[in-house]
CSV table of C-alpha atoms and ligand atoms in Angstrom, one decimal:
chain,number,residue,atom,x,y,z
L,1,MET,CA,-60.4,79.7,38.1
L,2,ARG,CA,-58.3,78.9,41.2
L,3,ARG,CA,-56.2,75.7,41.1
L,4,SER,CA,-55.1,73.3,43.7
L,5,ILE,CA,-51.5,74.2,44.5
L,6,LYS,CA,-50.5,70.6,45.2
L,7,ASN,CA,-51.3,69.7,41.6
L,8,LEU,CA,-48.5,71.8,40.4
L,9,THR,CA,-45.2,70.0,39.6
L,10,ARG,CA,-42.1,71.3,41.3
L,11,GLU,CA,-41.1,72.9,38.0
L,12,GLU,CA,-44.4,74.6,37.6
L,13,LEU,CA,-44.2,75.9,41.2
L,14,VAL,CA,-40.6,77.2,40.5
L,15,ALA,CA,-41.8,78.9,37.3
L,16,TRP,CA,-44.7,80.5,39.1
L,17,LEU,CA,-42.3,81.8,41.8
L,18,THR,CA,-39.8,83.1,39.2
L,19,GLU,CA,-42.5,85.0,37.3
L,20,ARG,CA,-43.2,86.8,40.5
L,21,ASN,CA,-39.5,87.5,41.2
L,22,GLU,CA,-39.7,85.7,44.5
L,23,PRO,CA,-36.4,84.7,46.1
L,24,THR,CA,-35.3,81.0,45.6
L,25,TYR,CA,-35.7,80.1,49.3
L,26,ARG,CA,-39.5,80.6,48.8
L,27,LEU,CA,-39.7,77.2,47.3
L,28,ASP,CA,-38.4,75.4,50.4
L,29,GLN,CA,-40.5,77.6,52.6
L,30,LEU,CA,-43.6,76.8,50.6
L,31,GLU,CA,-42.9,73.1,50.5
L,32,GLY,CA,-42.5,73.1,54.3
L,33,TRP,CA,-45.8,74.8,54.8
L,34,LEU,CA,-47.7,72.7,52.2
L,35,TYR,CA,-46.3,69.3,53.1
L,36,ARG,CA,-44.3,69.2,56.3
L,37,LYS,CA,-46.6,71.2,58.5
L,38,ASP,CA,-50.3,71.1,58.9
L,39,THR,CA,-51.2,74.5,57.4
L,40,VAL,CA,-54.8,75.4,57.5
L,41,THR,CA,-54.9,78.6,55.4
L,42,PHE,CA,-52.4,80.6,53.3
L,43,GLN,CA,-53.1,83.6,55.6
L,44,SER,CA,-52.0,81.6,58.6
L,45,ILE,CA,-48.4,81.2,57.3
L,46,PRO,CA,-46.4,83.5,59.5
L,47,ASN,CA,-43.1,84.0,57.6
L,48,LEU,CA,-44.5,85.0,54.2
L,49,PRO,CA,-45.1,88.7,53.2
L,50,LYS,CA,-48.8,89.6,53.3
L,51,THR,CA,-48.8,90.5,49.5
L,52,PHE,CA,-47.4,87.1,48.7
L,53,ARG,CA,-50.0,85.3,50.9
L,54,ASN,CA,-52.7,87.3,49.1
L,55,GLU,CA,-51.4,86.2,45.7
L,56,LEU,CA,-51.3,82.6,46.7
L,57,GLU,CA,-54.9,82.9,47.9
L,58,LYS,CA,-56.0,84.5,44.7
L,59,GLU,CA,-54.5,81.8,42.5
L,60,PHE,CA,-54.7,78.6,44.5
L,61,PHE,CA,-56.7,76.4,46.8
L,62,LEU,CA,-54.6,75.1,49.7
L,63,TYR,CA,-56.7,71.9,49.9
L,64,SER,CA,-58.6,70.3,47.0
L,65,LEU,CA,-60.6,68.1,49.4
L,66,GLU,CA,-62.8,68.9,52.4
L,67,GLU,CA,-63.8,66.5,55.1
L,68,VAL,CA,-67.6,66.1,55.1
L,69,ALA,CA,-68.0,63.1,57.5
L,70,ARG,CA,-66.1,60.9,59.9
L,71,GLU,CA,-67.3,57.6,61.4
L,72,GLU,CA,-65.5,55.5,64.0
L,73,ALA,CA,-66.0,51.7,64.3
L,74,PRO,CA,-65.9,49.9,67.7
L,75,ASP,CA,-62.4,48.6,66.8
L,76,GLY,CA,-61.0,52.1,66.4
L,77,THR,CA,-60.9,52.3,62.6
L,78,ILE,CA,-62.0,55.7,61.4
L,79,LYS,CA,-63.5,56.3,58.0
L,80,PHE,CA,-63.2,59.8,56.6
L,81,LEU,CA,-65.4,61.0,53.8
L,82,PHE,CA,-64.0,63.8,51.7
L,83,GLN,CA,-65.6,66.0,49.0
L,84,ALA,CA,-63.7,67.4,46.0
L,85,LYS,CA,-64.4,70.8,44.4
L,86,ASP,CA,-66.6,69.2,41.8
L,87,GLY,CA,-68.7,67.4,44.4
L,88,GLU,CA,-67.3,63.9,43.9
L,89,ARG,CA,-66.7,62.0,47.1
L,90,VAL,CA,-63.9,59.6,48.2
L,91,GLU,CA,-63.1,57.8,51.4
L,92,SER,CA,-60.0,57.0,53.4
L,93,ALA,CA,-59.7,54.6,56.3
L,94,LEU,CA,-57.5,55.2,59.3
L,95,ILE,CA,-56.5,51.8,60.8
L,96,PRO,CA,-54.9,51.7,64.2
L,97,GLU,CA,-52.7,48.7,65.0
L,98,ARG,CA,-50.5,48.0,68.0
L,99,ASN,CA,-47.6,50.3,67.1
L,100,ARG,CA,-48.8,51.6,63.7
L,101,LEU,CA,-51.3,54.0,62.5
L,102,THR,CA,-52.0,53.3,58.8
L,103,LEU,CA,-54.0,55.4,56.4
L,104,CYS,CA,-55.6,53.7,53.4
L,105,VAL,CA,-56.1,56.2,50.6
L,106,SER,CA,-58.2,56.2,47.5
L,107,THR,CA,-56.8,56.9,44.0
L,108,GLN,CA,-59.9,57.1,41.9
L,109,VAL,CA,-63.6,57.8,42.4
L,110,GLY,CA,-64.9,54.3,41.7
L,111,CYS,CA,-62.9,51.7,39.7
L,112,ARG,CA,-62.9,50.4,36.2
L,113,MET,CA,-61.7,46.9,37.1
L,114,GLY,CA,-65.0,45.5,38.2
L,115,CYS,CA,-63.7,42.7,40.5
L,116,ARG,CA,-66.8,40.7,41.6
L,117,PHE,CA,-66.0,40.6,45.3
L,118,CYS,CA,-65.3,44.4,45.6
L,119,LEU,CA,-68.0,46.9,46.4
L,120,THR,CA,-66.1,49.8,44.7
L,121,GLY,CA,-65.7,47.6,41.6
L,122,GLN,CA,-69.5,47.0,41.5
L,123,GLU,CA,-70.3,50.7,41.3
L,124,GLY,CA,-68.3,51.6,38.2
L,125,PHE,CA,-65.8,54.4,37.5
L,126,ARG,CA,-66.4,58.1,37.8
L,127,ARG,CA,-63.0,59.7,37.5
L,128,ASN,CA,-59.3,59.7,38.5
L,129,LEU,CA,-58.2,61.6,41.5
L,130,THR,CA,-55.5,64.3,41.1
L,131,ARG,CA,-52.2,64.0,42.9
L,132,GLY,CA,-53.4,66.9,45.2
L,133,GLU,CA,-56.5,65.0,46.0
L,134,ILE,CA,-54.6,61.8,46.9
L,135,LEU,CA,-52.1,63.8,49.0
L,136,ASP,CA,-54.9,65.8,50.7
L,137,GLN,CA,-56.3,62.6,52.2
L,138,VAL,CA,-53.0,62.1,53.9
L,139,LEU,CA,-52.5,65.7,54.9
L,140,LEU,CA,-56.0,66.3,56.3
L,141,VAL,CA,-55.9,63.1,58.3
L,142,ARG,CA,-52.4,63.7,59.5
L,143,GLY,CA,-53.5,67.1,60.7
L,144,ALA,CA,-56.5,65.7,62.5
L,145,ILE,CA,-54.6,63.1,64.3
L,146,ARG,CA,-51.6,65.3,65.1
L,147,ALA,CA,-54.1,67.5,66.9
L,148,GLN,CA,-54.6,64.5,69.2
L,149,GLY,CA,-50.9,64.1,69.7
L,150,ARG,CA,-50.6,61.1,67.4
L,151,GLU,CA,-48.6,60.5,64.2
L,152,LEU,CA,-49.4,58.7,61.0
L,153,THR,CA,-46.9,55.9,60.4
L,154,ASN,CA,-47.9,54.1,57.2
L,155,VAL,CA,-49.8,54.9,54.0
L,156,VAL,CA,-51.3,52.3,51.8
L,157,PHE,CA,-52.8,52.9,48.3
L,158,MET,CA,-55.6,50.4,48.9
L,159,GLY,CA,-58.8,52.4,49.1
L,160,MET,CA,-61.1,53.1,46.2
L,161,GLY,CA,-59.7,52.6,42.8
L,162,GLU,CA,-56.8,51.0,41.0
L,163,PRO,CA,-53.7,53.2,41.5
L,164,LEU,CA,-51.9,51.9,38.4
L,165,ASP,CA,-54.9,52.8,36.3
L,166,ASN,CA,-54.2,56.4,37.4
L,167,TYR,CA,-50.5,56.0,37.0
L,168,GLU,CA,-49.2,59.6,36.7
L,169,GLU,CA,-51.1,61.0,39.6
L,170,SER,CA,-50.5,58.0,41.9
L,171,LEU,CA,-46.8,58.1,41.2
L,172,ALA,CA,-46.6,61.8,41.7
L,173,ALA,CA,-48.4,61.5,45.0
L,174,LEU,CA,-46.0,58.6,46.0
L,175,ARG,CA,-42.9,60.6,45.2
L,176,THR,CA,-44.2,63.5,47.3
L,177,LEU,CA,-44.9,61.2,50.2
L,178,ILE,CA,-41.4,59.8,50.3
L,179,SER,CA,-39.6,63.1,49.3
L,180,GLU,CA,-37.2,64.3,52.0
L,181,ARG,CA,-38.3,67.9,51.3
L,182,ARG,CA,-42.0,67.0,51.5
L,183,LEU,CA,-43.8,64.4,53.6
L,184,LYS,CA,-40.7,62.4,54.4
L,185,PHE,CA,-42.3,59.0,54.7
L,186,SER,CA,-39.8,56.1,54.6
L,187,HIS,CA,-40.3,54.0,51.4
L,188,ARG,CA,-40.8,51.0,53.8
L,189,LYS,CA,-43.9,52.7,55.1
L,190,VAL,CA,-45.7,53.3,51.7
L,191,THR,CA,-47.4,50.5,49.9
L,192,LEU,CA,-49.1,50.5,46.5
L,193,SER,CA,-51.7,47.7,45.9
L,194,THR,CA,-52.5,46.8,42.3
L,195,VAL,CA,-54.9,44.4,40.7
L,196,GLY,CA,-52.0,43.4,38.4
L,197,LEU,CA,-51.8,45.8,35.4
L,198,ILE,CA,-48.7,44.3,33.7
L,199,PRO,CA,-47.6,47.2,31.5
L,200,GLN,CA,-47.8,49.6,34.4
L,201,ILE,CA,-45.9,47.1,36.7
L,202,ARG,CA,-43.2,47.0,34.1
L,203,ARG,CA,-43.1,50.8,33.9
L,204,LEU,CA,-43.0,51.0,37.7
L,205,ALA,CA,-40.0,48.6,37.7
L,206,GLY,CA,-38.0,51.3,35.8
L,207,GLU,CA,-38.9,54.2,38.1
L,208,GLY,CA,-36.2,53.5,40.6
L,209,LEU,CA,-38.7,53.8,43.4
L,210,ASP,CA,-38.3,51.6,46.3
L,211,LEU,CA,-41.8,51.3,47.6
L,212,THR,CA,-43.6,48.2,48.8
L,213,LEU,CA,-45.7,46.6,46.1
L,214,ALA,CA,-48.8,44.5,46.9
L,215,ILE,CA,-50.5,42.5,44.2
L,216,SER,CA,-54.1,41.3,44.5
L,217,LEU,CA,-53.8,37.7,43.6
L,218,ASN,CA,-57.0,36.1,45.0
L,219,ALA,CA,-56.9,32.9,43.0
L,220,THR,CA,-54.4,30.3,41.8
L,221,ASP,CA,-55.7,29.4,38.4
L,222,ASN,CA,-56.8,31.5,35.5
L,223,LYS,CA,-60.3,30.2,35.3
L,224,THR,CA,-61.2,31.2,38.9
L,225,ARG,CA,-59.2,34.4,38.7
L,226,SER,CA,-60.9,35.5,35.5
L,227,ALA,CA,-64.3,34.8,37.0
L,228,LEU,CA,-63.4,36.9,40.0
L,229,MET,CA,-61.3,39.6,38.3
L,230,PRO,CA,-62.2,40.4,34.7
L,231,ILE,CA,-58.7,42.0,34.2
L,232,ASN,CA,-57.2,38.5,34.3
L,233,HIS,CA,-58.5,37.8,30.8
L,234,GLN,CA,-56.1,40.5,29.6
L,235,TYR,CA,-53.3,39.9,32.0
L,236,PRO,CA,-53.3,36.2,33.1
L,237,LEU,CA,-51.5,34.7,36.1
L,238,GLU,CA,-48.4,33.4,34.3
L,239,GLU,CA,-47.7,36.8,32.7
L,240,LEU,CA,-48.3,38.6,36.0
L,241,ILE,CA,-45.8,36.3,37.8
L,242,ASP,CA,-43.4,36.8,35.0
L,243,ALA,CA,-43.6,40.6,35.4
L,244,LEU,CA,-42.9,40.2,39.1
L,245,MET,CA,-39.9,37.9,38.4
L,246,LYS,CA,-38.5,40.8,36.4
L,247,TYR,CA,-39.3,43.5,38.9
L,248,PRO,CA,-36.1,44.8,40.6
L,249,LEU,CA,-36.9,44.0,44.3
L,250,THR,CA,-34.4,45.7,46.5
L,251,HIS,CA,-32.4,44.0,49.2
L,252,ARG,CA,-34.6,42.3,51.9
L,253,LYS,CA,-37.9,43.5,50.2
L,254,ARG,CA,-40.6,41.1,49.2
L,255,PHE,CA,-43.9,41.4,47.4
L,256,THR,CA,-47.1,41.3,49.3
L,257,LEU,CA,-49.7,39.0,47.8
L,258,GLU,CA,-53.2,40.0,48.8
L,259,TYR,CA,-55.6,37.1,48.8
L,260,VAL,CA,-59.3,37.6,49.5
L,261,VAL,CA,-60.6,34.3,51.0
L,262,LEU,CA,-64.0,33.5,49.5
L,263,LYS,CA,-65.8,30.6,51.2
L,264,GLY,CA,-65.7,27.4,49.2
L,265,ILE,CA,-63.9,29.1,46.2
L,266,ASN,CA,-60.2,29.6,46.7
L,267,HIS,CA,-58.9,28.1,50.0
L,268,SER,CA,-58.5,24.3,49.5
L,269,PRO,CA,-55.3,22.4,50.1
L,270,LYS,CA,-55.0,22.2,46.3
L,271,ASN,CA,-55.1,26.0,46.1
L,272,ALA,CA,-52.3,26.1,48.7
L,273,GLN,CA,-50.3,23.7,46.5
L,274,LYS,CA,-50.9,25.7,43.3
L,275,LEU,CA,-50.1,29.0,45.0
L,276,THR,CA,-46.8,27.6,46.2
L,277,GLN,CA,-45.9,26.5,42.6
L,278,LEU,CA,-46.9,29.8,41.2
L,279,VAL,CA,-44.6,31.9,43.4
L,280,ARG,CA,-41.6,29.6,43.3
L,281,GLY,CA,-38.5,31.7,43.0
L,282,LEU,CA,-40.3,34.9,44.1
L,283,ARG,CA,-39.8,36.6,47.5
L,284,VAL,CA,-43.4,37.0,48.8
L,285,LYS,CA,-45.5,37.1,51.8
L,286,VAL,CA,-49.2,36.4,51.6
L,287,ASN,CA,-51.9,38.4,53.3
L,288,LEU,CA,-55.1,36.5,53.6
L,289,ILE,CA,-58.1,38.8,53.8
L,290,PRO,CA,-61.4,37.0,54.8
L,291,PHE,CA,-64.0,38.3,52.4
L,292,ASN,CA,-66.0,41.2,53.7
L,293,PRO,CA,-69.6,40.7,52.6
L,294,PHE,CA,-71.7,43.6,51.4
L,295,PRO,CA,-75.4,43.7,50.5
L,296,GLY,CA,-76.1,41.9,47.3
L,297,SER,CA,-72.7,40.2,47.1
L,298,PRO,CA,-72.7,36.6,45.8
L,299,PHE,CA,-69.9,35.4,48.0
L,300,GLN,CA,-69.7,34.2,51.6
L,301,ARG,CA,-67.2,34.9,54.3
L,302,PRO,CA,-65.2,31.8,55.3
L,303,SER,CA,-65.1,30.7,59.0
L,304,GLU,CA,-62.1,31.6,61.0
L,305,GLY,CA,-61.2,27.9,61.1
L,306,GLU,CA,-61.2,27.7,57.3
L,307,VAL,CA,-58.9,30.7,57.0
L,308,LEU,CA,-56.5,29.3,59.7
L,309,GLU,CA,-56.5,26.0,57.9
L,310,PHE,CA,-55.5,27.6,54.6
L,311,GLN,CA,-52.8,29.6,56.4
L,312,ALA,CA,-51.5,26.4,57.9
L,313,HIS,CA,-51.3,24.7,54.5
L,314,LEU,CA,-49.4,27.6,53.0
L,315,ARG,CA,-47.0,27.8,56.0
L,316,GLN,CA,-46.3,24.1,55.8
L,317,ARG,CA,-45.1,24.8,52.3
L,318,GLY,CA,-42.8,27.5,53.5
L,319,ILE,CA,-44.8,30.6,52.5
L,320,SER,CA,-45.0,33.3,55.1
L,321,THR,CA,-48.7,33.9,55.5
L,322,PHE,CA,-50.6,36.3,57.6
L,323,ILE,CA,-54.3,36.9,58.2
L,324,ARG,CA,-55.4,40.4,57.9
L,325,LYS,CA,-58.0,41.1,60.5
L,326,SER,CA,-61.0,42.8,59.0
L,327,ARG,CA,-61.2,46.2,60.5
L,328,GLY,CA,-64.0,48.7,60.6
L,329,GLN,CA,-66.6,46.4,59.2
L,330,GLY,CA,-69.6,47.9,60.9
L,331,ILE,CA,-68.9,51.2,59.1
L,332,LEU,CA,-68.0,49.7,55.7
L,333,ALA,CA,-64.4,50.9,56.0
L,334,ALA,CA,-62.8,47.5,55.6
L,335,CYS,CA,-60.9,46.5,52.5
L,336,GLY,CA,-63.0,46.7,49.4
L,337,LEU,CA,-65.8,48.3,51.2
L,338,LEU,CA,-64.9,51.9,50.7
L,339,ARG,CA,-67.1,53.4,48.2
L,340,TRP,CA,-68.4,56.6,46.8
L,341,LYS,CA,-71.9,57.5,48.0
L,342,GLU,CA,-74.2,60.4,47.9
L,343,GLY,CA,-75.4,62.0,51.1
L,344,THR,CA,-74.1,60.6,54.4
Y,401,LIG,N1,-57.3,48.3,43.3
Y,401,LIG,C1,-56.2,47.9,44.1
Y,401,LIG,C2,-56.3,48.5,45.5
Y,401,LIG,C3,-57.6,48.7,46.1
Y,401,LIG,S1,-58.5,47.2,46.5
Y,401,LIG,C4,-56.2,46.4,44.2
Y,401,LIG,O1,-57.1,45.7,43.7
Y,401,LIG,O2,-55.2,45.8,44.7
Y,401,LIG,C5,-57.6,46.7,48.0
Y,401,LIG,C6,-57.7,45.3,48.4
Y,401,LIG,O3,-59.0,45.0,48.9
Y,401,LIG,C7,-57.4,44.3,47.3
Y,401,LIG,O4,-56.4,43.4,47.7
Y,401,LIG,C8,-58.7,43.6,47.1
Y,401,LIG,O5,-58.5,42.3,46.7
Y,401,LIG,C9,-59.3,43.7,48.5
Y,401,LIG,N2,-60.8,43.5,48.6
Y,401,LIG,C10,-61.7,44.1,47.7
Y,401,LIG,N3,-62.9,43.8,48.0
Y,401,LIG,C11,-62.9,43.0,49.2
Y,401,LIG,C12,-63.8,42.4,50.0
Y,401,LIG,N4,-65.1,42.6,49.8
Y,401,LIG,N5,-63.4,41.8,51.1
Y,401,LIG,C13,-62.1,41.7,51.4
Y,401,LIG,N6,-61.1,42.2,50.6
Y,401,LIG,C14,-61.5,42.9,49.5
Y,402,LIG,FE1,-60.8,48.0,41.7
Y,402,LIG,FE2,-59.1,46.9,43.5
Y,402,LIG,FE3,-61.8,46.7,43.8
Y,402,LIG,FE4,-60.7,45.3,41.9
Y,402,LIG,S1,-60.3,45.1,44.1
Y,402,LIG,S2,-62.5,46.5,41.6
Y,402,LIG,S3,-59.1,46.7,41.2
Y,402,LIG,S4,-60.6,48.6,43.8
């Protein structure tokens, strides 16, 4: 059975090369072709001996995903649908902004967390993605847009799934993204968004990884948060904030708090006051995301005025607050609307 080459750890790759008596510089060559360039097939790699290319081809898949569909929204957001070797499908969204080109990647097929406002959460969990599958979303999209003369600038782990519920694979993918020898993204350009799994946040704190951490807060009291996000029963707000307090934020960094604004539920002046109290002593910025409705969802999207008002209340209290424009809505590529589906 062939394996995906990007699922091998560095040590495994070294061991595989050593078994074949390959010279040590092969590792760097291979890492270059696998991660720094947009290689399409093993056979297309020019500076490897033919016999070695054949061996690679016999043992490995170069990509563990294949693009099966692409859809562009009027605002320029592009949704990519990928299929894995076992037929499972995941989506990524490419979001162009003024001087950024951000890719939002999935880390699981589905999600176990069941947040009520999230389409992925409504459809249950199917499986974790491997590190190779997470990376291939980046590599395949990077290849596609480089062909148009553009470069990917940011990667956010904010697509389908909860990255910290797939800790090992998400972390391995992250390390590869920021590795000098591999994809070479700056740690400032890579963001992981989590629903707030406290043990994993504590573990992440000890990894010495300087990424940007986003937390999906979405409410300012436990009753509301538990009703929206079942995980809050297990990891309530005060404990979550405590874990963030103990997290070693590096110089000039701050947490991003994601806050889905649900009409009539979580954007009153009182909510602004409570949020301010909650984050006292923490370096944060708040991203307000107006709820993106989907068929059958029990919530409503707030008006622009309501979101602006909530932003103003938070700003008055000294919290830097931004409104995330909803992108790619027409094609269900916006936040929380990425989902696995059959067909397409
Ligand atoms: N599981 C992770 C990352 C994926 S969800 C997390 O929860 O953080 C990415 C973001 O989309 C989260 O901040 C979530 O709160 C938001 N989101 C989910 N459903 C949404 C919806 N219908 N409208 C707007 N934002 C949504
Ligand atoms: Fe999962 Fe995040 Fe959606 Fe919650 S918001 S169900 S954690 S993907």
